[in-house]
Tab-separated table of C-alpha atoms in Angstrom:
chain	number	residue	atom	x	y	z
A	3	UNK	CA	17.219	98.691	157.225
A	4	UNK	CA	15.235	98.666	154.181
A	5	UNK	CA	12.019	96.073	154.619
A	6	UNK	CA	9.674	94.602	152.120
A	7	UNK	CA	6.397	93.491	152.401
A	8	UNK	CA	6.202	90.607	149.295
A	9	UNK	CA	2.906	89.146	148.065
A	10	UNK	CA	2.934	85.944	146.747
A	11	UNK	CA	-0.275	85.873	144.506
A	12	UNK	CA	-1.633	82.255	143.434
A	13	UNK	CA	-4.873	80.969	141.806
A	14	UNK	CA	-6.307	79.203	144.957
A	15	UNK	CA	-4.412	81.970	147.754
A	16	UNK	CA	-2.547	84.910	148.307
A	17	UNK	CA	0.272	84.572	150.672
A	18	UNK	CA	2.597	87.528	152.409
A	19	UNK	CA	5.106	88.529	154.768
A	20	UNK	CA	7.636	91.511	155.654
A	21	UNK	CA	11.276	90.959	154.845
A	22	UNK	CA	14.166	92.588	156.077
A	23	UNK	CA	17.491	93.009	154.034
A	24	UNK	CA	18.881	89.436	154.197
A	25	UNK	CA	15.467	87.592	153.450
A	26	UNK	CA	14.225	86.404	156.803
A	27	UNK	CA	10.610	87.235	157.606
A	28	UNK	CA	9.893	89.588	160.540
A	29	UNK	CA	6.916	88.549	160.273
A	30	UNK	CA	4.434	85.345	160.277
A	31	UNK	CA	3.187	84.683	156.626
A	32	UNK	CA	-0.157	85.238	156.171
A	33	UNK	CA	-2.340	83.686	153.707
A	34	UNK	CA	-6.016	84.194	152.306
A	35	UNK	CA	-7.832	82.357	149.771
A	36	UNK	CA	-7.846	84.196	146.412
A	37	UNK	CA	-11.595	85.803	145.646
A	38	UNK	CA	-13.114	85.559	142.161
A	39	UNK	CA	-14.878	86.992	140.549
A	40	UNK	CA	-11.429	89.398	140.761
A	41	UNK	CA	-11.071	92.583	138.617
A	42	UNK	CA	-8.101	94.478	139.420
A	43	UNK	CA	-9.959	96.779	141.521
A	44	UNK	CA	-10.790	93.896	144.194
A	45	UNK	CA	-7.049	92.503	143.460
A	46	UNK	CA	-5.708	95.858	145.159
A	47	UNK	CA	-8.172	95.895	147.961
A	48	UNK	CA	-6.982	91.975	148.696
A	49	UNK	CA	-3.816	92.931	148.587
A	50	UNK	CA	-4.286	96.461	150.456
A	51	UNK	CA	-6.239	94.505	153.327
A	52	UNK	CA	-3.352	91.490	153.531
A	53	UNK	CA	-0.916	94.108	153.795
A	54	UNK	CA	-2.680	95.708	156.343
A	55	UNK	CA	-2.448	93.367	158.689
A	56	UNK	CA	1.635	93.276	158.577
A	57	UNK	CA	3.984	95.655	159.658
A	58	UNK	CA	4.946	98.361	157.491
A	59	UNK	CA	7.324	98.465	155.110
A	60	UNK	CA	9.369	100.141	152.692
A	61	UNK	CA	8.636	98.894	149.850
A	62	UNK	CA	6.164	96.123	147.679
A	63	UNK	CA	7.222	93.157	146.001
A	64	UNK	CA	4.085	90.914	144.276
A	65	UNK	CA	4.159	88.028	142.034
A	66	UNK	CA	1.438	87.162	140.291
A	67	UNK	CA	0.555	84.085	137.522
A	68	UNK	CA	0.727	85.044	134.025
A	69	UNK	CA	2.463	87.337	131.572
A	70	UNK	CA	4.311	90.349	133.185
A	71	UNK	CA	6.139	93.163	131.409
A	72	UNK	CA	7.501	95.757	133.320
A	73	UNK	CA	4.840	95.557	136.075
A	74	UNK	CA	1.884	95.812	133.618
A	75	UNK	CA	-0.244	92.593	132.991
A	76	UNK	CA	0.043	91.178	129.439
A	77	UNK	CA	-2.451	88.254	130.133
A	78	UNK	CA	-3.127	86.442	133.437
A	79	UNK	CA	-4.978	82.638	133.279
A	80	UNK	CA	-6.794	82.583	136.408
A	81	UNK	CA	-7.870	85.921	137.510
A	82	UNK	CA	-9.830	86.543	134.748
A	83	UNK	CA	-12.396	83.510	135.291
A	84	UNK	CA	-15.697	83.601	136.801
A	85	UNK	CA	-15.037	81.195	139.798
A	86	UNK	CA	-11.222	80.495	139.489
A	87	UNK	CA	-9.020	78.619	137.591
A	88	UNK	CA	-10.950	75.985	134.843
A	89	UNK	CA	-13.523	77.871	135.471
A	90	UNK	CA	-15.702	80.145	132.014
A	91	UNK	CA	-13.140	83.323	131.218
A	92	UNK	CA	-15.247	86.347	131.458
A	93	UNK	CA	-14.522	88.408	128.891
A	94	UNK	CA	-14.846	91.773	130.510
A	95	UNK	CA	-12.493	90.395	132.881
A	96	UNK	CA	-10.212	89.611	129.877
A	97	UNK	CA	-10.598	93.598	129.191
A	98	UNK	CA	-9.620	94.879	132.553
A	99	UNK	CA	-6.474	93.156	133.359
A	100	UNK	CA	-5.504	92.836	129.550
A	101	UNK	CA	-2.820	96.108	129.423
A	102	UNK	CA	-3.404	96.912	133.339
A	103	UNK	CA	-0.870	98.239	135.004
A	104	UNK	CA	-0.331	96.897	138.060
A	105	UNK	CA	2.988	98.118	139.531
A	106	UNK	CA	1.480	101.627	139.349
A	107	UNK	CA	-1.703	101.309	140.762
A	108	UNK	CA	-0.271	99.112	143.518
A	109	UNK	CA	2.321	101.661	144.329
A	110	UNK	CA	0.148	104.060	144.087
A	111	UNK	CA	-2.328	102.573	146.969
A	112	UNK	CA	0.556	101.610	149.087
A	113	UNK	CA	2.508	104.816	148.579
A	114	UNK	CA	5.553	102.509	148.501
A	115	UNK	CA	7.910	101.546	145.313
A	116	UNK	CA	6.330	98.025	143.759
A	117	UNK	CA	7.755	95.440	141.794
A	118	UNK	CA	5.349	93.325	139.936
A	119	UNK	CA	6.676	90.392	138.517
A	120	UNK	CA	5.219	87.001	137.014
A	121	UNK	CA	5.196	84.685	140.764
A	122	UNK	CA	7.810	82.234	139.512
A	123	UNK	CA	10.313	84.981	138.999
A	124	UNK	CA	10.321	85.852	142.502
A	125	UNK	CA	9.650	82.456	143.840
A	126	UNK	CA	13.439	82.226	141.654
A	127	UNK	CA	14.524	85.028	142.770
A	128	UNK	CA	14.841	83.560	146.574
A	129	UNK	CA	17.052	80.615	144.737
A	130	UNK	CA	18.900	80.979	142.271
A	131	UNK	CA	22.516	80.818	142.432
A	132	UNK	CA	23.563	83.049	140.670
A	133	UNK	CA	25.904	81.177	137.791
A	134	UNK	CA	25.493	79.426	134.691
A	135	UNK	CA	21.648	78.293	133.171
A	136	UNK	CA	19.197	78.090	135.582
A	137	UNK	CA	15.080	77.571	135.008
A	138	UNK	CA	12.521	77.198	137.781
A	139	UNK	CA	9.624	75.574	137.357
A	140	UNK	CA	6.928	75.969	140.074
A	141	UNK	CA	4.229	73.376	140.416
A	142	UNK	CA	0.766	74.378	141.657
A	143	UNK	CA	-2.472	74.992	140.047
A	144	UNK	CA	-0.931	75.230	136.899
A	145	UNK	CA	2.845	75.501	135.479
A	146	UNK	CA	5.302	78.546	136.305
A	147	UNK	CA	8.715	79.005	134.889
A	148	UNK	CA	11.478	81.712	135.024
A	149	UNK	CA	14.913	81.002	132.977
A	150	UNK	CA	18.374	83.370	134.473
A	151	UNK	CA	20.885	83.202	132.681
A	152	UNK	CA	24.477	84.135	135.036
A	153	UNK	CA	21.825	85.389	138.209
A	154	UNK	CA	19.983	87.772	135.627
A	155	UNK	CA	16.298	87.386	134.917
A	156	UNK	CA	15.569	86.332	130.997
A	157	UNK	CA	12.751	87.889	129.553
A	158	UNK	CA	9.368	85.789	130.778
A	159	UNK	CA	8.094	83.253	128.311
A	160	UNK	CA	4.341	81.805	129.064
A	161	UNK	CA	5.902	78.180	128.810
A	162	UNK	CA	2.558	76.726	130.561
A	163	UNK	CA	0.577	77.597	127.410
A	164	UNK	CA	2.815	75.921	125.038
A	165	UNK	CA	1.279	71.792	123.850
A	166	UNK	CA	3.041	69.099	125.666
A	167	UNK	CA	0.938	66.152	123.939
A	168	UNK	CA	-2.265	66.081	121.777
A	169	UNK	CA	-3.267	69.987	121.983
A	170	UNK	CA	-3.099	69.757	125.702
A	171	UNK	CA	-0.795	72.644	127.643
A	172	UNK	CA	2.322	71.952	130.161
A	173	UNK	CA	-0.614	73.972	132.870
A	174	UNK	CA	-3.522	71.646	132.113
A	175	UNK	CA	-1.154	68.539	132.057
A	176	UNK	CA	0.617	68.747	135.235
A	177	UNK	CA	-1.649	71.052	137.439
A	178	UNK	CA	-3.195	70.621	140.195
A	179	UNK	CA	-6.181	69.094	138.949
A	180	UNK	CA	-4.304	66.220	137.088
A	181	UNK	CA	-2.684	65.746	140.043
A	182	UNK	CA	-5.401	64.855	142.076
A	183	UNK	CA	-7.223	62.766	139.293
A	184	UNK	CA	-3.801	60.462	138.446
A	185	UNK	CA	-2.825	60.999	142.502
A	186	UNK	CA	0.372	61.628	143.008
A	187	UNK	CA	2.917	58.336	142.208
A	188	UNK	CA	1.564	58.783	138.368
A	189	UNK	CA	1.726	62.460	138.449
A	190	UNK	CA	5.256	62.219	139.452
A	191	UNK	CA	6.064	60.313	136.722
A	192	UNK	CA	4.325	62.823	133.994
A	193	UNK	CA	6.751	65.703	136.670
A	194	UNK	CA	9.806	63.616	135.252
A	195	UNK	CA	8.818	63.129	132.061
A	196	UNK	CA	8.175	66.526	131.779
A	197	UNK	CA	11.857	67.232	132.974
A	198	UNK	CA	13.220	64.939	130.548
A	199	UNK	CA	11.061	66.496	127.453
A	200	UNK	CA	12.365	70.064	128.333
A	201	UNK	CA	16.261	68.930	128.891
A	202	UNK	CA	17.354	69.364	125.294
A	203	UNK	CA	15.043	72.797	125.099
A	204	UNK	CA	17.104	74.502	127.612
A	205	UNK	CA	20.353	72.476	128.983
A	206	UNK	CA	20.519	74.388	131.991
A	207	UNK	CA	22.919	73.703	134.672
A	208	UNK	CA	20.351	73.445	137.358
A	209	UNK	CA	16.611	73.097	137.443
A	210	UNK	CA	15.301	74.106	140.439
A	211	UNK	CA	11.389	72.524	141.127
A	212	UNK	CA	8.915	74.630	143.256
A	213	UNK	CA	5.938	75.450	144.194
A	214	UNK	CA	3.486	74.026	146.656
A	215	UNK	CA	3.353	69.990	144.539
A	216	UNK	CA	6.989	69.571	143.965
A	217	UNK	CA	6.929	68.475	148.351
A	218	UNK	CA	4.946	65.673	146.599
A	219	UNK	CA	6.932	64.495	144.025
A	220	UNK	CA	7.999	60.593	144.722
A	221	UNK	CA	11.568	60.390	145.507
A	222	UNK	CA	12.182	57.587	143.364
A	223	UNK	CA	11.547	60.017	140.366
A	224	UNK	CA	13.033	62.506	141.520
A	225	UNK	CA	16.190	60.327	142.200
A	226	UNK	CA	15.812	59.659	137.959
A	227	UNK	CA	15.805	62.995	136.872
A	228	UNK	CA	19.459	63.643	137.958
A	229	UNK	CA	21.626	65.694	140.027
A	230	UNK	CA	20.807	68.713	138.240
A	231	UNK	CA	17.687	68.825	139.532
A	232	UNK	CA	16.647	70.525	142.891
A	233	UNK	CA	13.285	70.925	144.801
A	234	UNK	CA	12.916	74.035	146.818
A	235	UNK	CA	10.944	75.186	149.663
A	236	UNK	CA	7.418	77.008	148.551
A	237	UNK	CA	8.597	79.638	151.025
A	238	UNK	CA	10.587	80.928	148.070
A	239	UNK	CA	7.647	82.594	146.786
A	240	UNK	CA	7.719	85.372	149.708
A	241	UNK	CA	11.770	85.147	150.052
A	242	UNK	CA	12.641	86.117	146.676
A	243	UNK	CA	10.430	89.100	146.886
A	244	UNK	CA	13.759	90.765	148.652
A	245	UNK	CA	16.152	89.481	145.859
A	246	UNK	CA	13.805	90.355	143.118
A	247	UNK	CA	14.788	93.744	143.235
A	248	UNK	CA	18.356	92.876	142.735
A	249	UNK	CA	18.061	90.859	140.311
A	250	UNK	CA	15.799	93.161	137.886
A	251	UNK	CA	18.451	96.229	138.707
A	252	UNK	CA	20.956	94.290	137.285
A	253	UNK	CA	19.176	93.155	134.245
A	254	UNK	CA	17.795	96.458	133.683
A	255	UNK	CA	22.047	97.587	134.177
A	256	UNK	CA	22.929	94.896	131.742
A	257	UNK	CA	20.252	96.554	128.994
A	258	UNK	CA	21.858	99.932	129.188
């Protein structure tokens, strides 16, 4: 049985748990606040320690926010702040994650293979279907998304940092902190609006909402944005960290 120990990396906590082959955790998630300042170095120790405290496994899956090519970080919005996300960038932080790559390094200090993988890709990963058009947005302290297309991962687009409405970005206007100043019947009305805004962009055959806010999305708007649209269980974020690997094989088969 081949087990994996998945890392679900967010700007307010870091959650994991140990996996076997079909998904279910053999273990009970743990979670720890995310530290900041956090360089890379003190991201591996986090996750070195968390992982520590789980049984071992065979391999490393981690998702983490931000832009993610082949396990080395393009950009990331929260970890390179001073105190957390809103919070001054630092710009030496901006230096050490900009290029860093963190499959290697991670694999390295686990001595384990590692997938590295923006953390709405894997939070897909655990469900997606598998057929047609499907985009998963994940609702936290910012905006996620992850687009497959026939169960295989698209290339990741930074859809958080595009304008929604007057220079303002899909992760300023529907994060966490909007939430809590509009509380959360007007939030879940921007949430549908949102929906609606981004129907034409993509026409996918399901949209799958998830994350730890889409629990609080009213169910009178989420009854108006249509059958097509789904809210999943934040657990996704650990589950998918078995499927992930699946899913990148085959896109990587599909390349070649």
């Amino acid at each position: 049985m081949v087990t994996t120990l998945a890392i679900d990396c967010g700007g307010g906590g870091i959650k994991a748990s140990v996996l076997d082959e079909a998904g279910t955790m053999r273990a009970r998630p743990l979670r720890v606040p995310t530290p900041y300042p956090l360089p890379p170095a003190l991201f591996v120790k986090t996750l070195l320690d968390l992982g520590g405290r789980l049984p071992a496994a065979d391999r490393l899956t981690v998702g983490m926010p931000g832009m993610i090519r082949h396990g080395v970080v393009v950009a990331t919005p929260h970890y390179v702040t001073r105190s957390g996300p809103r919070s001054k960038v630092d710009p030496a932080l901006v230096a050490e994650w900009s290029g860093y790559d963190a499959r290697t390094a991670l694999a390295e200090a686990f001595g384990v293979p590692a997938l590295v993988l923006n953390d709405a890709e894997v939070h897909g990963a655990g469900v997606v279907a598998g057929t047609g058009c499907e985009l998963v947005l994940t609702l936290g302290t910012g905006l996620g998304s992850a687009l497959f297309d026939g169960g295989l991962l698209a290339p990741h687009l930074e859809l958080s940092h595009a304008p929604v409405r007057w220079g303002t970005t899909y992760d300023t206007y529907v994060g966490e902190p909007e939430r809590r100043r509009l509380g959360d019947a007007f939030w879940s009305r921007r949430i549908r609006q949102v929906v609606d805004g981004l129907r034409p962009v993509f026409r996918w055959d399901r949209l799958y909402l998830g994350g730890g806010n889409s629990r609080l999305i009213r169910p009178e708007q989420l009854a108006r944005m249509g059958d097509d649209v789904v809210v999943v269980p934040n657990t996704a974020g650990i589950v998918g960290g078995v499927r992930a690997w699946e899913l990148v094989a085959g896109r990587h088969g599909a390349a070649t």
